[in-house]
Coordinates of C-alpha atoms in Angstrom, one line a residue:
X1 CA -1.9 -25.8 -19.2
X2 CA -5.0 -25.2 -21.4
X3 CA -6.8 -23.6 -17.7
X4 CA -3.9 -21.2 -16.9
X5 CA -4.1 -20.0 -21.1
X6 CA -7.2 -19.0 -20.9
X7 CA -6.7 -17.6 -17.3
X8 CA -4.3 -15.5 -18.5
X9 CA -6.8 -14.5 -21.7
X10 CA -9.3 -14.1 -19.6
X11 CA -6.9 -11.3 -17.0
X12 CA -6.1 -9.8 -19.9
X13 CA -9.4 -9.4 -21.6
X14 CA -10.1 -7.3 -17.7
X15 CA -7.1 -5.2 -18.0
X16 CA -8.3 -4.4 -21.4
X17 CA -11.9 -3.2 -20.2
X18 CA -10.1 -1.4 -16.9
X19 CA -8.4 0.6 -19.3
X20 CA -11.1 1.3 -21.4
X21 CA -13.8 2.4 -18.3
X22 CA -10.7 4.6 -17.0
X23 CA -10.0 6.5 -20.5
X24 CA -14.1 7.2 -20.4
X25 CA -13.7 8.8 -17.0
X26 CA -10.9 10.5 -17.4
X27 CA -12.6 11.7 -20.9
X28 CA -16.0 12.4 -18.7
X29 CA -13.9 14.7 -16.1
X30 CA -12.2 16.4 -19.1
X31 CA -15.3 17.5 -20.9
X32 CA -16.9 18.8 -17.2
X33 CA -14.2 21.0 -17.1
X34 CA -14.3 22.6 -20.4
X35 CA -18.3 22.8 -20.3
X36 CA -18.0 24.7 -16.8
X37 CA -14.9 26.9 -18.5
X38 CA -16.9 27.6 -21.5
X39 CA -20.1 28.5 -19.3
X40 CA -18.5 30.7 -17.2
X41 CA -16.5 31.9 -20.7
X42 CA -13.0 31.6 -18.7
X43 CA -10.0 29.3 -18.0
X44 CA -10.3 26.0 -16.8
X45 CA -8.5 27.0 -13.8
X46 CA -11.1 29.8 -13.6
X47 CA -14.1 27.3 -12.9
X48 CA -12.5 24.7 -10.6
X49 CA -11.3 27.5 -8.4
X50 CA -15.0 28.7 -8.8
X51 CA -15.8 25.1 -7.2
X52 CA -12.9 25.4 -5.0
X53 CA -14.2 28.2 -3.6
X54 CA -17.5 27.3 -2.8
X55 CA -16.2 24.0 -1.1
X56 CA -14.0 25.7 0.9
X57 CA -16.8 28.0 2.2
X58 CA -19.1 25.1 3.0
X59 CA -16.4 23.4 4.9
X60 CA -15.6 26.5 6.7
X61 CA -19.6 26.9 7.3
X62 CA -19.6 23.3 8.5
X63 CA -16.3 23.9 11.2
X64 CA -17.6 26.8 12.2
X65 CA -21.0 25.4 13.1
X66 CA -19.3 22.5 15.1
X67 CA -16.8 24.8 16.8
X68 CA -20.1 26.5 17.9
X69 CA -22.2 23.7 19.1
X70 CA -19.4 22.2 20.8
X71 CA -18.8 25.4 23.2
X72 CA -22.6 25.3 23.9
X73 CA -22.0 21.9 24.6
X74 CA -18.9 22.5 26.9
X75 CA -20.6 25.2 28.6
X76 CA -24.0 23.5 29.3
X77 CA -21.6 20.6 30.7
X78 CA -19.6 22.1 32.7
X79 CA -16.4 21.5 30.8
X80 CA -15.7 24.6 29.1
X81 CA -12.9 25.8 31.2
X82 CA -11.3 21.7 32.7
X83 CA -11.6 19.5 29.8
X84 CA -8.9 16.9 29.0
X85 CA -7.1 16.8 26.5
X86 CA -8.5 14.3 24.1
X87 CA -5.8 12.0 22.3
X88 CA -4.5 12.7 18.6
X89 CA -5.8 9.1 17.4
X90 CA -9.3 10.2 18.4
X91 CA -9.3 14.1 17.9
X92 CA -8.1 14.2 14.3
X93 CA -10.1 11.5 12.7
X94 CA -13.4 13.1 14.9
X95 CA -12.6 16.6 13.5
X96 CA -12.1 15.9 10.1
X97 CA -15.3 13.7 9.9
X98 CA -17.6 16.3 11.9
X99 CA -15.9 19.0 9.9
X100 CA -17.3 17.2 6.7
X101 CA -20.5 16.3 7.9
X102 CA -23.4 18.2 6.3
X103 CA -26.4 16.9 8.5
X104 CA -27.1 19.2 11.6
X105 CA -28.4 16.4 13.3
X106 CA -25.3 13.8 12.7
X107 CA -22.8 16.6 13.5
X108 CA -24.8 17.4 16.6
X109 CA -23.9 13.7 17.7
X110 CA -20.1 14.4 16.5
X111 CA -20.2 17.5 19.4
X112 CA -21.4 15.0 21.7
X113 CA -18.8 12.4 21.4
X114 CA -16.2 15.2 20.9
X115 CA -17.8 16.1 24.6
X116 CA -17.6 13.0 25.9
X117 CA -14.0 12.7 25.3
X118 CA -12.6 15.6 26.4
X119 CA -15.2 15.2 29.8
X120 CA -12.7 14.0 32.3
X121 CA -15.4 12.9 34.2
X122 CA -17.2 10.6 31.4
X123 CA -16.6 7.1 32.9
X124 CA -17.4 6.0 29.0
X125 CA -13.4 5.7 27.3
X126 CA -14.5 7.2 23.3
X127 CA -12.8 4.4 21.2
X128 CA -12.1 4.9 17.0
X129 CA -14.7 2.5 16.8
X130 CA -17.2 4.7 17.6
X131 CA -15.5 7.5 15.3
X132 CA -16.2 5.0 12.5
X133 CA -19.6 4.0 13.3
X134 CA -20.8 7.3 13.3
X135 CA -19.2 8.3 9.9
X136 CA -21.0 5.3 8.3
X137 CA -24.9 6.1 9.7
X138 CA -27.5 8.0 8.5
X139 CA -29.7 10.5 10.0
X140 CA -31.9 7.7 10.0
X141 CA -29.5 5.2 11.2
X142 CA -29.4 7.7 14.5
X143 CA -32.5 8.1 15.1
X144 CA -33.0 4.3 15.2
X145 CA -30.4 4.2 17.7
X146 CA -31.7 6.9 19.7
X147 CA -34.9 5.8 19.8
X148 CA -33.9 2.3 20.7
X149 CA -31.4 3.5 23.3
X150 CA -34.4 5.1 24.6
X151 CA -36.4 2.3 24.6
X152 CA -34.0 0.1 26.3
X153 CA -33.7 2.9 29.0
X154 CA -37.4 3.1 29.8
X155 CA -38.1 -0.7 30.6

């Protein structure tokens, strides 16, 4: 009885500190707002569309970079005109991620599995695993794997 007591002191000394931690961050994204409002001597609503704005650029910079690359990629291929159509469980999550991604180099590999999906005759099937492998590495996380795939190639 005494073990579940002080299990139950013990919960609610955590929900005490949860609490706390959340009030400072809600605090913390409070007081960004008003700084950036009084900065920018407007509304609040002023600055975050502000940041709004300039997010939704970038993401628009980034799509439109991809959309780019991957009709290079099509073209180069020989795909650009008798893809397949690449299944909804792997199109979405691919777009949004490649959409998002800000390294050239990591959203080059994106086009390329985008590629190999819609290449009816890549003998390869594009699983999500791959989708979430690739949103998880580094630019230097693919170069490793290039460079070993290379390696492993060459011997």
């Amino acid at each position: 009885m005494i073990d579940e007591e002080n299990a139950v002191t013990e919960v609610s000394k955590a929900i005490r500190e949860i609490a706390k931690a959340s009030g400072k961050a809600i605090d913390t994204v409070r007081s960004l707002g008003s700084f950036v409002a009084d900065v920018i001597s407007g509304p609040i609503d002023q600055a975050m569309g502000i940041v709004k704005d300039k997010l939704v650029y970038m993401r628009w910079e980034r799509q439109a970079r991809f959309i780019k690359r991957a009709e290079e990629l099509f073209r180069k291929l020989g795909i650009a005109n008798r893809h397949k159509a690449v299944p909804m469980s792997i199109a979405i999550p691919l777009l949004q991620s490649a959409f998002l991604e800000e390294d050239d180099e990591l959203q080059d590999m994106w086009v390329q599995l985008l590629a190999n999906a819609a290449d009816a005759d890549c003998r390869r099937e594009v699983r999500r695993a791959y989708i979430s492998i690739l949103q998880d590495m580094t630019s230097l996380d693919a170069a490793i794997m290039q460079n070993s795939l290379r390696f492993l190639r060459n011997t």
